[in-house]
Short mmCIF file of C-alpha atoms in Angstrom, two decimals:
data_model
loop_
_atom_site.label_atom_id
_atom_site.label_comp_id
_atom_site.label_asym_id
_atom_site.label_seq_id
_atom_site.Cartn_x
_atom_site.Cartn_y
_atom_site.Cartn_z
CA MET A 1 24.81 98.18 -29.41
CA THR A 2 21.75 96.58 -27.59
CA THR A 3 18.32 97.13 -28.52
CA LEU A 4 15.62 97.43 -26.03
CA LYS A 5 14.35 93.99 -27.07
CA THR A 6 17.70 92.32 -26.21
CA GLN A 7 17.83 94.34 -23.08
CA GLY A 8 14.30 92.93 -22.13
CA ILE A 9 15.39 89.36 -22.88
CA VAL A 10 18.60 89.78 -20.73
CA LYS A 11 16.44 91.13 -17.62
CA LYS A 12 13.96 88.14 -18.28
CA PHE A 13 16.95 85.74 -18.33
CA ASN A 14 18.45 87.24 -14.99
CA LYS A 15 15.05 86.80 -13.05
CA LEU A 16 14.89 83.41 -14.31
CA ALA A 17 18.44 82.77 -13.10
CA VAL A 18 17.44 84.28 -9.78
CA VAL A 19 14.21 82.15 -9.50
CA ASN A 20 16.46 79.09 -10.11
CA ARG A 21 18.84 79.86 -7.66
CA VAL A 22 16.05 80.57 -5.15
CA ASP A 23 14.44 76.99 -5.95
CA MET A 24 17.83 75.33 -5.45
CA ALA A 25 18.37 76.86 -2.32
CA LEU A 26 14.99 75.83 -0.89
CA ASN A 27 15.36 72.43 -2.42
CA GLY A 28 18.81 72.00 -0.59
CA GLY A 29 17.56 73.14 2.44
CA GLU A 30 14.66 70.72 2.47
CA ILE A 31 17.31 67.90 1.69
CA VAL A 32 19.41 69.05 4.55
CA GLY A 33 16.17 69.31 6.81
CA LEU A 34 15.22 65.97 5.81
CA LEU A 35 18.76 64.27 6.48
CA GLY A 36 18.88 66.31 9.80
CA ARG A 37 15.45 64.66 10.56
CA THR A 38 16.72 61.22 9.82
CA VAL A 39 19.80 61.79 11.74
CA GLN A 40 17.80 62.93 14.79
CA ALA A 41 15.56 59.89 14.60
CA LYS A 42 18.45 57.51 14.59
CA GLN A 43 20.37 59.03 17.44
CA PRO A 44 18.05 57.61 20.34
CA VAL A 45 18.77 54.15 18.74
CA LEU A 46 22.54 54.88 18.84
CA THR A 47 22.70 55.90 22.40
#
């Protein structure tokens, strides 16, 4: 027995969860990109 109010809260919560996942994915991608750049920058020194 869910009321319209609780359904709305659940929908909002789900939207926030999706946004948080997207933010985490973007942040993860940025971190990986930075690591990739530092590795590439160090490669010429190693060769």
